[in-house]
Structures are given as C-alpha cells and as structure tokens.
C-alpha cells in the first residue's frame, strides 16, 4: 500500500529545534521527489522544502532558508526536515508529500501522495 508517515512534531520554545521524519512505505517512493508543506489555522497550505532523490537537489521557501534543512536516507526511504531557530510563526501542521514525476515543485498540485501531518507548536 502507498503510505507516508510523519513523526517528530511537538511543542518547543522559540529558538529551539525539532527534526521531522517522513517514512515512505516499502521501496515504492525510493526515486520520488519528496517535499514538506505546512498549514496553519485559517491559512493555505504552503511550501517549505523539497529534495530530489538523485541528485539530491534541494529548494527552500524564503521564510525558512538558513534555518531549515531537508535531507534524505535512500536506504530507509525517509526524508527529514531539521528545523532550527524556530519561531512562533513556524507553528503549523507539517505534511510530507511525494511527487511521482520527480520534479522539484513548490505547489501542492504537483504532489501525488501525502502523509497525515504532524503538529509543530512553537511557544513564545
């Protein structure tokens, strides 16, 4: 079955760090582009970061450049989002997504599969 599962969310104080993980079921998505999106209450789902499997090109939203790092582990079919210097504005549900066309896209419509989301709350 096709499945993406996020983990690692939680409550952290401003300035702190969290590392999110997204595990793809089996080896189905081993070559797909993987992305992270986030959605705060009352706001649209927005792009955060994306990474291709090979080569591992990356792209980041301006709001997280220099603070967040996306990476992958091909053997584990897992993508990570290391979030440093967190701000209250980063509070949102974070979603993992996969693009079967292997693009480096920033729109939600480009991604075929989505995880259930994990809550990240940054306290001030």
mmCIF file of N, CA and C in Angstrom:
data_model
loop_
_atom_site.group_PDB
_atom_site.id
_atom_site.type_symbol
_atom_site.label_atom_id
_atom_site.label_comp_id
_atom_site.label_asym_id
_atom_site.label_seq_id
_atom_site.Cartn_x
_atom_site.Cartn_y
_atom_site.Cartn_z
ATOM 1 N N UNK A 1 0.825 -1.180 0.000
ATOM 2 C CA UNK A 1 0.000 0.000 0.000
ATOM 3 C C UNK A 1 0.876 1.252 0.000
ATOM 4 N N UNK A 2 0.335 2.342 -0.534
ATOM 5 C CA UNK A 2 1.046 3.605 -0.598
ATOM 6 C C UNK A 2 0.822 4.344 0.713
ATOM 7 N N UNK A 3 1.904 4.744 1.352
ATOM 8 C CA UNK A 3 1.770 5.374 2.655
ATOM 9 C C UNK A 3 2.971 6.246 2.991
ATOM 10 N N UNK A 4 2.702 7.428 3.540
ATOM 11 C CA UNK A 4 3.722 8.320 4.063
ATOM 12 C C UNK A 4 3.365 8.622 5.504
ATOM 13 N N UNK A 5 4.329 8.522 6.396
ATOM 14 C CA UNK A 5 4.078 8.738 7.809
ATOM 15 C C UNK A 5 5.079 9.728 8.376
ATOM 16 N N UNK A 6 4.570 10.856 8.886
ATOM 17 C CA UNK A 6 5.412 11.864 9.518
ATOM 18 C C UNK A 6 5.534 11.585 11.011
ATOM 19 N N UNK A 7 6.642 12.036 11.577
ATOM 20 C CA UNK A 7 6.840 11.947 13.011
ATOM 21 C C UNK A 7 7.821 13.032 13.436
ATOM 22 N N UNK A 8 7.892 13.282 14.731
ATOM 23 C CA UNK A 8 8.861 14.222 15.264
ATOM 24 C C UNK A 8 8.306 15.569 15.674
ATOM 25 N N UNK A 9 7.032 15.808 15.422
ATOM 26 C CA UNK A 9 6.432 17.068 15.821
ATOM 27 C C UNK A 9 6.283 17.160 17.327
ATOM 28 N N UNK A 10 5.993 18.359 17.797
ATOM 29 C CA UNK A 10 5.827 18.554 19.220
ATOM 30 C C UNK A 10 5.820 20.012 19.593
ATOM 31 N N UNK A 11 5.953 20.262 20.875
ATOM 32 C CA UNK A 11 5.967 21.617 21.423
ATOM 33 C C UNK A 11 7.401 22.008 21.750
ATOM 34 N N UNK A 12 7.815 23.172 21.273
ATOM 35 C CA UNK A 12 9.161 23.660 21.519
ATOM 36 C C UNK A 12 9.117 25.166 21.747
ATOM 37 N N UNK A 13 10.054 25.664 22.526
ATOM 38 C CA UNK A 13 10.123 27.100 22.773
ATOM 39 C C UNK A 13 10.821 27.804 21.617
ATOM 40 N N UNK A 14 10.509 29.075 21.445
ATOM 41 C CA UNK A 14 11.142 29.862 20.397
ATOM 42 C C UNK A 14 12.662 29.779 20.506
ATOM 43 N N UNK A 15 13.312 29.592 19.367
ATOM 44 C CA UNK A 15 14.752 29.447 19.334
ATOM 45 C C UNK A 15 15.221 28.015 19.392
ATOM 46 N N UNK A 16 14.317 27.103 19.682
ATOM 47 C CA UNK A 16 14.656 25.702 19.783
ATOM 48 C C UNK A 16 14.666 25.001 18.445
ATOM 49 N N UNK A 17 14.853 23.676 18.498
ATOM 50 C CA UNK A 17 14.960 22.868 17.287
ATOM 51 C C UNK A 17 14.093 21.627 17.356
ATOM 52 N N UNK A 18 13.680 21.158 16.192
ATOM 53 C CA UNK A 18 12.969 19.904 16.039
ATOM 54 C C UNK A 18 13.427 19.258 14.747
ATOM 55 N N UNK A 19 13.387 17.936 14.704
ATOM 56 C CA UNK A 19 13.684 17.203 13.485
ATOM 57 C C UNK A 19 12.495 16.334 13.120
ATOM 58 N N UNK A 20 11.886 16.617 11.982
ATOM 59 C CA UNK A 20 10.769 15.837 11.495
ATOM 60 C C UNK A 20 11.259 14.727 10.575
ATOM 61 N N UNK A 21 10.568 13.600 10.609
ATOM 62 C CA UNK A 21 10.877 12.483 9.733
ATOM 63 C C UNK A 21 9.645 12.105 8.930
ATOM 64 N N UNK A 22 9.854 11.633 7.717
ATOM 65 C CA UNK A 22 8.772 11.139 6.875
ATOM 66 C C UNK A 22 9.225 9.832 6.262
ATOM 67 N N UNK A 23 8.566 8.750 6.641
ATOM 68 C CA UNK A 23 8.916 7.428 6.144
ATOM 69 C C UNK A 23 7.922 6.976 5.076
ATOM 70 N N UNK A 24 8.440 6.583 3.918
ATOM 71 C CA UNK A 24 7.614 6.055 2.836
ATOM 72 C C UNK A 24 7.524 4.547 2.971
ATOM 73 N N UNK A 25 6.339 4.004 2.724
ATOM 74 C CA UNK A 25 6.139 2.568 2.860
ATOM 75 C C UNK A 25 6.916 1.799 1.810
ATOM 76 N N UNK A 26 7.553 0.714 2.234
ATOM 77 C CA UNK A 26 8.315 -0.125 1.341
ATOM 78 C C UNK A 26 9.377 0.647 0.593
ATOM 79 N N UNK A 27 9.547 0.301 -0.679
ATOM 80 C CA UNK A 27 10.508 0.978 -1.546
ATOM 81 C C UNK A 27 9.817 1.661 -2.713
ATOM 82 N N UNK A 28 8.514 1.833 -2.626
ATOM 83 C CA UNK A 28 7.714 2.406 -3.703
ATOM 84 C C UNK A 28 8.159 3.797 -4.112
ATOM 85 N N UNK A 29 8.543 4.613 -3.145
ATOM 86 C CA UNK A 29 8.882 6.010 -3.399
ATOM 87 C C UNK A 29 10.373 6.288 -3.357
ATOM 88 N N UNK A 30 11.179 5.276 -3.584
ATOM 89 C CA UNK A 30 12.622 5.425 -3.456
ATOM 90 C C UNK A 30 13.217 6.469 -4.389
ATOM 91 N N UNK A 31 12.606 6.701 -5.554
ATOM 92 C CA UNK A 31 13.145 7.651 -6.520
ATOM 93 C C UNK A 31 12.299 8.911 -6.676
ATOM 94 N N UNK A 32 11.261 9.059 -5.880
ATOM 95 C CA UNK A 32 10.372 10.214 -5.992
ATOM 96 C C UNK A 32 10.959 11.441 -5.317
ATOM 97 N N UNK A 33 10.606 12.617 -5.844
ATOM 98 C CA UNK A 33 10.886 13.857 -5.148
ATOM 99 C C UNK A 33 10.032 13.907 -3.884
ATOM 100 N N UNK A 34 10.620 14.348 -2.797
ATOM 101 C CA UNK A 34 9.904 14.464 -1.533
ATOM 102 C C UNK A 34 9.858 15.928 -1.105
ATOM 103 N N UNK A 35 8.731 16.323 -0.548
ATOM 104 C CA UNK A 35 8.574 17.701 -0.120
ATOM 105 C C UNK A 35 7.944 17.818 1.246
ATOM 106 N N UNK A 36 8.143 18.970 1.852
ATOM 107 C CA UNK A 36 7.482 19.326 3.101
ATOM 108 C C UNK A 36 6.634 20.568 2.877
ATOM 109 N N UNK A 37 5.404 20.516 3.364
ATOM 110 C CA UNK A 37 4.488 21.645 3.350
ATOM 111 C C UNK A 37 3.995 21.867 4.769
ATOM 112 N N UNK A 38 3.425 23.039 5.018
ATOM 113 C CA UNK A 38 2.844 23.298 6.325
ATOM 114 C C UNK A 38 1.567 24.107 6.170
ATOM 115 N N UNK A 39 0.685 23.958 7.148
ATOM 116 C CA UNK A 39 -0.582 24.669 7.114
ATOM 117 C C UNK A 39 -0.975 25.106 8.515
ATOM 118 N N UNK A 40 -1.107 26.405 8.697
ATOM 119 C CA UNK A 40 -1.569 26.979 9.953
ATOM 120 C C UNK A 40 -3.073 27.217 9.873
ATOM 121 N N UNK A 41 -3.760 27.277 11.014
ATOM 122 C CA UNK A 41 -5.205 27.507 11.006
ATOM 123 C C UNK A 41 -5.577 28.769 10.242
ATOM 124 N N UNK A 42 -6.553 28.648 9.337
ATOM 125 C CA UNK A 42 -7.019 29.782 8.569
ATOM 126 C C UNK A 42 -6.125 30.202 7.429
ATOM 127 N N UNK A 43 -5.060 29.456 7.176
ATOM 128 C CA UNK A 43 -4.139 29.788 6.104
ATOM 129 C C UNK A 43 -4.045 28.649 5.096
ATOM 130 N N UNK A 44 -3.578 28.978 3.902
ATOM 131 C CA UNK A 44 -3.405 27.969 2.867
ATOM 132 C C UNK A 44 -2.183 27.122 3.164
ATOM 133 N N UNK A 45 -2.185 25.918 2.622
ATOM 134 C CA UNK A 45 -1.030 25.058 2.769
ATOM 135 C C UNK A 45 0.114 25.633 1.942
ATOM 136 N N UNK A 46 1.279 25.808 2.563
ATOM 137 C CA UNK A 46 2.390 26.445 1.890
ATOM 138 C C UNK A 46 3.612 25.538 1.812
ATOM 139 N N UNK A 47 4.383 25.760 0.759
ATOM 140 C CA UNK A 47 5.598 25.002 0.524
ATOM 141 C C UNK A 47 6.669 25.371 1.528
ATOM 142 N N UNK A 48 7.414 24.369 1.982
ATOM 143 C CA UNK A 48 8.514 24.585 2.904
ATOM 144 C C UNK A 48 9.849 24.209 2.262
ATOM 145 N N UNK A 49 9.959 22.972 1.784
ATOM 146 C CA UNK A 49 11.214 22.495 1.207
ATOM 147 C C UNK A 49 10.962 21.252 0.375
ATOM 148 N N UNK A 50 11.867 20.975 -0.567
ATOM 149 C CA UNK A 50 11.768 19.776 -1.392
ATOM 150 C C UNK A 50 13.155 19.256 -1.723
ATOM 151 N N UNK A 51 13.234 17.960 -1.998
ATOM 152 C CA UNK A 51 14.508 17.336 -2.325
ATOM 153 C C UNK A 51 14.291 16.213 -3.333
ATOM 154 N N UNK A 52 15.145 16.175 -4.361
ATOM 155 C CA UNK A 52 15.155 15.065 -5.299
ATOM 156 C C UNK A 52 16.020 13.946 -4.734
ATOM 157 N N UNK A 53 15.753 12.742 -5.164
ATOM 158 C CA UNK A 53 16.496 11.595 -4.636
ATOM 159 C C UNK A 53 17.897 11.488 -5.212
ATOM 160 N N UNK A 54 18.025 11.665 -6.539
ATOM 161 C CA UNK A 54 19.324 11.549 -7.171
ATOM 162 C C UNK A 54 19.339 12.313 -8.490
ATOM 163 N N UNK A 55 20.104 13.406 -8.581
ATOM 164 C CA UNK A 55 20.877 14.009 -7.499
ATOM 165 C C UNK A 55 19.974 14.658 -6.455
ATOM 166 N N UNK A 56 20.508 14.869 -5.278
ATOM 167 C CA UNK A 56 19.725 15.381 -4.157
ATOM 168 C C UNK A 56 19.648 16.904 -4.169
ATOM 169 N N UNK A 57 19.138 17.453 -5.262
ATOM 170 C CA UNK A 57 18.934 18.891 -5.336
ATOM 171 C C UNK A 57 17.849 19.311 -4.355
ATOM 172 N N UNK A 58 18.013 20.479 -3.773
ATOM 173 C CA UNK A 58 17.056 20.970 -2.793
ATOM 174 C C UNK A 58 16.555 22.359 -3.152
ATOM 175 N N UNK A 59 15.396 22.696 -2.596
ATOM 176 C CA UNK A 59 14.827 24.020 -2.774
ATOM 177 C C UNK A 59 14.054 24.372 -1.516
ATOM 178 N N UNK A 60 14.171 25.638 -1.082
ATOM 179 C CA UNK A 60 13.544 26.074 0.155
ATOM 180 C C UNK A 60 12.693 27.318 -0.045
ATOM 181 N N UNK A 61 11.635 27.415 0.747
ATOM 182 C CA UNK A 61 10.875 28.651 0.802
ATOM 183 C C UNK A 61 11.741 29.727 1.446
ATOM 184 N N UNK A 62 11.568 30.969 1.010
ATOM 185 C CA UNK A 62 12.370 32.057 1.551
ATOM 186 C C UNK A 62 12.231 32.177 3.071
ATOM 187 N N UNK A 63 11.068 31.859 3.595
ATOM 188 C CA UNK A 63 10.798 32.025 5.012
ATOM 189 C C UNK A 63 11.609 31.081 5.902
ATOM 190 N N UNK A 64 12.160 30.007 5.324
ATOM 191 C CA UNK A 64 12.885 29.032 6.136
ATOM 192 C C UNK A 64 14.341 28.884 5.737
ATOM 193 N N UNK A 65 14.779 29.570 4.697
ATOM 194 C CA UNK A 65 16.170 29.476 4.255
ATOM 195 C C UNK A 65 17.116 29.880 5.374
ATOM 196 N N UNK A 66 18.149 29.072 5.570
ATOM 197 C CA UNK A 66 19.120 29.337 6.610
ATOM 198 C C UNK A 66 18.752 28.771 7.959
ATOM 199 N N UNK A 67 17.504 28.343 8.130
ATOM 200 C CA UNK A 67 17.050 27.781 9.396
ATOM 201 C C UNK A 67 16.673 26.307 9.292
ATOM 202 N N UNK A 68 16.079 25.918 8.163
ATOM 203 C CA UNK A 68 15.637 24.536 7.960
ATOM 204 C C UNK A 68 16.547 23.840 6.963
ATOM 205 N N UNK A 69 16.721 22.534 7.138
ATOM 206 C CA UNK A 69 17.498 21.724 6.214
ATOM 207 C C UNK A 69 16.742 20.441 5.895
ATOM 208 N N UNK A 70 16.538 20.173 4.609
ATOM 209 C CA UNK A 70 15.897 18.938 4.188
ATOM 210 C C UNK A 70 16.976 17.953 3.751
ATOM 211 N N UNK A 71 16.806 16.695 4.102
ATOM 212 C CA UNK A 71 17.762 15.664 3.733
ATOM 213 C C UNK A 71 17.024 14.344 3.544
ATOM 214 N N UNK A 72 17.734 13.333 3.054
ATOM 215 C CA UNK A 72 17.097 12.042 2.807
ATOM 216 C C UNK A 72 18.035 10.894 3.106
ATOM 217 N N UNK A 73 17.431 9.736 3.321
ATOM 218 C CA UNK A 73 18.152 8.488 3.512
ATOM 219 C C UNK A 73 17.508 7.499 2.552
ATOM 220 N N UNK A 74 18.173 7.238 1.427
ATOM 221 C CA UNK A 74 17.601 6.378 0.397
ATOM 222 C C UNK A 74 17.327 4.957 0.899
ATOM 223 N N UNK A 75 18.238 4.427 1.694
ATOM 224 C CA UNK A 75 18.086 3.067 2.193
ATOM 225 C C UNK A 75 16.834 2.920 3.050
ATOM 226 N N UNK A 76 16.467 3.973 3.759
ATOM 227 C CA UNK A 76 15.303 3.941 4.636
ATOM 228 C C UNK A 76 14.049 4.531 3.996
ATOM 229 N N UNK A 77 14.173 5.033 2.750
ATOM 230 C CA UNK A 77 13.054 5.724 2.099
ATOM 231 C C UNK A 77 12.467 6.781 3.026
ATOM 232 N N UNK A 78 13.350 7.559 3.617
ATOM 233 C CA UNK A 78 12.951 8.539 4.613
ATOM 234 C C UNK A 78 13.523 9.905 4.282
ATOM 235 N N UNK A 79 12.714 10.931 4.466
ATOM 236 C CA UNK A 79 13.154 12.305 4.301
ATOM 237 C C UNK A 79 13.032 13.008 5.646
ATOM 238 N N UNK A 80 13.956 13.919 5.915
ATOM 239 C CA UNK A 80 13.994 14.623 7.186
ATOM 240 C C UNK A 80 13.885 16.123 6.974
ATOM 241 N N UNK A 81 13.395 16.799 7.983
ATOM 242 C CA UNK A 81 13.385 18.254 7.995
ATOM 243 C C UNK A 81 13.935 18.705 9.338
ATOM 244 N N UNK A 82 15.176 19.166 9.328
ATOM 245 C CA UNK A 82 15.793 19.703 10.529
ATOM 246 C C UNK A 82 15.410 21.164 10.647
ATOM 247 N N UNK A 83 14.756 21.524 11.731
ATOM 248 C CA UNK A 83 14.264 22.881 11.928
ATOM 249 C C UNK A 83 14.989 23.510 13.115
ATOM 250 N N UNK A 84 15.758 24.548 12.842
ATOM 251 C CA UNK A 84 16.496 25.263 13.868
ATOM 252 C C UNK A 84 15.976 26.687 13.992
ATOM 253 N N UNK A 85 16.326 27.327 15.096
ATOM 254 C CA UNK A 85 15.922 28.716 15.343
ATOM 255 C C UNK A 85 14.438 28.910 15.100
ATOM 256 N N UNK A 86 13.642 28.033 15.668
ATOM 257 C CA UNK A 86 12.203 28.057 15.431
ATOM 258 C C UNK A 86 11.555 29.320 15.983
ATOM 259 N N UNK A 87 10.561 29.789 15.252
ATOM 260 C CA UNK A 87 9.806 30.981 15.607
ATOM 261 C C UNK A 87 8.341 30.624 15.804
ATOM 262 N N UNK A 88 7.598 31.417 16.573
ATOM 263 C CA UNK A 88 6.161 31.157 16.710
ATOM 264 C C UNK A 88 5.453 31.090 15.358
ATOM 265 N N UNK A 89 5.932 31.826 14.376
ATOM 266 C CA UNK A 89 5.351 31.835 13.042
ATOM 267 C C UNK A 89 5.511 30.502 12.320
ATOM 268 N N UNK A 90 6.362 29.616 12.827
ATOM 269 C CA UNK A 90 6.539 28.293 12.239
ATOM 270 C C UNK A 90 5.472 27.306 12.715
ATOM 271 N N UNK A 91 4.658 27.710 13.672
ATOM 272 C CA UNK A 91 3.615 26.838 14.198
ATOM 273 C C UNK A 91 2.634 26.458 13.099
ATOM 274 N N UNK A 92 2.451 25.156 12.897
ATOM 275 C CA UNK A 92 1.583 24.655 11.839
ATOM 276 C C UNK A 92 1.568 23.135 11.884
ATOM 277 N N UNK A 93 0.668 22.554 11.104
ATOM 278 C CA UNK A 93 0.727 21.126 10.842
ATOM 279 C C UNK A 93 1.650 20.940 9.649
ATOM 280 N N UNK A 94 2.652 20.106 9.799
ATOM 281 C CA UNK A 94 3.621 19.865 8.742
ATOM 282 C C UNK A 94 3.300 18.561 8.031
ATOM 283 N N UNK A 95 3.252 18.626 6.698
ATOM 284 C CA UNK A 95 2.900 17.481 5.874
ATOM 285 C C UNK A 95 4.057 17.066 4.982
ATOM 286 N N UNK A 96 4.256 15.781 4.868
ATOM 287 C CA UNK A 96 5.199 15.198 3.939
ATOM 288 C C UNK A 96 4.460 14.836 2.657
ATOM 289 N N UNK A 97 5.096 15.013 1.505
ATOM 290 C CA UNK A 97 4.466 14.708 0.230
ATOM 291 C C UNK A 97 5.476 14.117 -0.742
ATOM 292 N N UNK A 98 4.977 13.347 -1.710
ATOM 293 C CA UNK A 98 5.823 12.718 -2.718
ATOM 294 C C UNK A 98 5.320 13.033 -4.116
ATOM 295 N N UNK A 99 6.244 13.299 -5.030
ATOM 296 C CA UNK A 99 5.936 13.612 -6.424
ATOM 297 C C UNK A 99 6.455 12.488 -7.308
ATOM 298 N N UNK A 100 5.551 11.731 -7.899
ATOM 299 C CA UNK A 100 5.935 10.603 -8.740
ATOM 300 C C UNK A 100 6.588 11.026 -10.043
ATOM 301 N N UNK A 101 6.435 12.292 -10.442
ATOM 302 C CA UNK A 101 7.064 12.798 -11.662
ATOM 303 C C UNK A 101 8.468 13.331 -11.407
ATOM 304 N N UNK A 102 8.901 13.266 -10.168
ATOM 305 C CA UNK A 102 10.274 13.579 -9.788
ATOM 306 C C UNK A 102 10.691 15.008 -10.111
ATOM 307 N N UNK A 103 9.775 15.920 -9.964
ATOM 308 C CA UNK A 103 10.047 17.337 -10.159
ATOM 309 C C UNK A 103 10.590 17.947 -8.875
ATOM 310 N N UNK A 104 10.947 19.219 -8.938
ATOM 311 C CA UNK A 104 11.329 19.980 -7.756
ATOM 312 C C UNK A 104 10.328 21.127 -7.675
ATOM 313 N N UNK A 105 9.103 20.773 -7.306
ATOM 314 C CA UNK A 105 7.970 21.688 -7.381
ATOM 315 C C UNK A 105 7.623 22.305 -6.037
ATOM 316 N N UNK A 106 6.935 23.448 -6.093
ATOM 317 C CA UNK A 106 6.559 24.181 -4.891
ATOM 318 C C UNK A 106 5.049 24.272 -4.696
ATOM 319 N N UNK A 107 4.275 23.668 -5.590
ATOM 320 C CA UNK A 107 2.820 23.719 -5.489
ATOM 321 C C UNK A 107 2.268 22.393 -4.994
ATOM 322 N N UNK A 108 1.178 22.456 -4.236
ATOM 323 C CA UNK A 108 0.572 21.245 -3.696
ATOM 324 C C UNK A 108 0.078 20.319 -4.800
ATOM 325 N N UNK A 109 -0.368 20.893 -5.925
ATOM 326 C CA UNK A 109 -0.922 20.101 -7.014
ATOM 327 C C UNK A 109 0.105 19.203 -7.682
ATOM 328 N N UNK A 110 1.383 19.483 -7.489
ATOM 329 C CA UNK A 110 2.438 18.690 -8.110
ATOM 330 C C UNK A 110 2.686 17.371 -7.388
ATOM 331 N N UNK A 111 2.187 17.247 -6.186
ATOM 332 C CA UNK A 111 2.480 16.081 -5.366
ATOM 333 C C UNK A 111 1.320 15.086 -5.344
ATOM 334 N N UNK A 112 1.655 13.819 -5.489
ATOM 335 C CA UNK A 112 0.666 12.752 -5.629
ATOM 336 C C UNK A 112 0.227 12.144 -4.297
ATOM 337 N N UNK A 113 1.146 12.066 -3.361
ATOM 338 C CA UNK A 113 0.886 11.377 -2.106
ATOM 339 C C UNK A 113 1.202 12.266 -0.924
ATOM 340 N N UNK A 114 0.408 12.124 0.135
ATOM 341 C CA UNK A 114 0.539 12.966 1.318
ATOM 342 C C UNK A 114 0.451 12.155 2.598
ATOM 343 N N UNK A 115 1.201 12.594 3.594
ATOM 344 C CA UNK A 115 1.097 11.996 4.907
ATOM 345 C C UNK A 115 -0.039 12.614 5.695
ATOM 346 N N UNK A 116 -0.207 12.160 6.919
ATOM 347 C CA UNK A 116 -1.311 12.628 7.751
ATOM 348 C C UNK A 116 -1.024 13.945 8.455
ATOM 349 N N UNK A 117 0.230 14.344 8.481
ATOM 350 C CA UNK A 117 0.624 15.583 9.121
ATOM 351 C C UNK A 117 1.072 15.385 10.552
ATOM 352 N N UNK A 118 1.951 16.261 11.007
ATOM 353 C CA UNK A 118 2.400 16.249 12.389
ATOM 354 C C UNK A 118 2.434 17.688 12.897
ATOM 355 N N UNK A 119 1.919 17.892 14.097
ATOM 356 C CA UNK A 119 1.783 19.235 14.652
ATOM 357 C C UNK A 119 3.104 19.735 15.213
ATOM 358 N N UNK A 120 3.466 20.949 14.822
ATOM 359 C CA UNK A 120 4.618 21.643 15.384
ATOM 360 C C UNK A 120 4.109 22.928 16.018
ATOM 361 N N UNK A 121 4.355 23.081 17.300
ATOM 362 C CA UNK A 121 3.929 24.274 18.015
ATOM 363 C C UNK A 121 5.144 24.937 18.647
ATOM 364 N N UNK A 122 5.358 26.198 18.313
ATOM 365 C CA UNK A 122 6.486 26.964 18.845
ATOM 366 C C UNK A 122 5.939 28.013 19.792
ATOM 367 N N UNK A 123 6.279 27.889 21.052
ATOM 368 C CA UNK A 123 5.803 28.808 22.078
ATOM 369 C C UNK A 123 6.716 30.019 22.175
ATOM 370 N N UNK A 124 6.117 31.164 22.448
ATOM 371 C CA UNK A 124 6.875 32.396 22.594
ATOM 372 C C UNK A 124 7.260 32.660 24.043
#
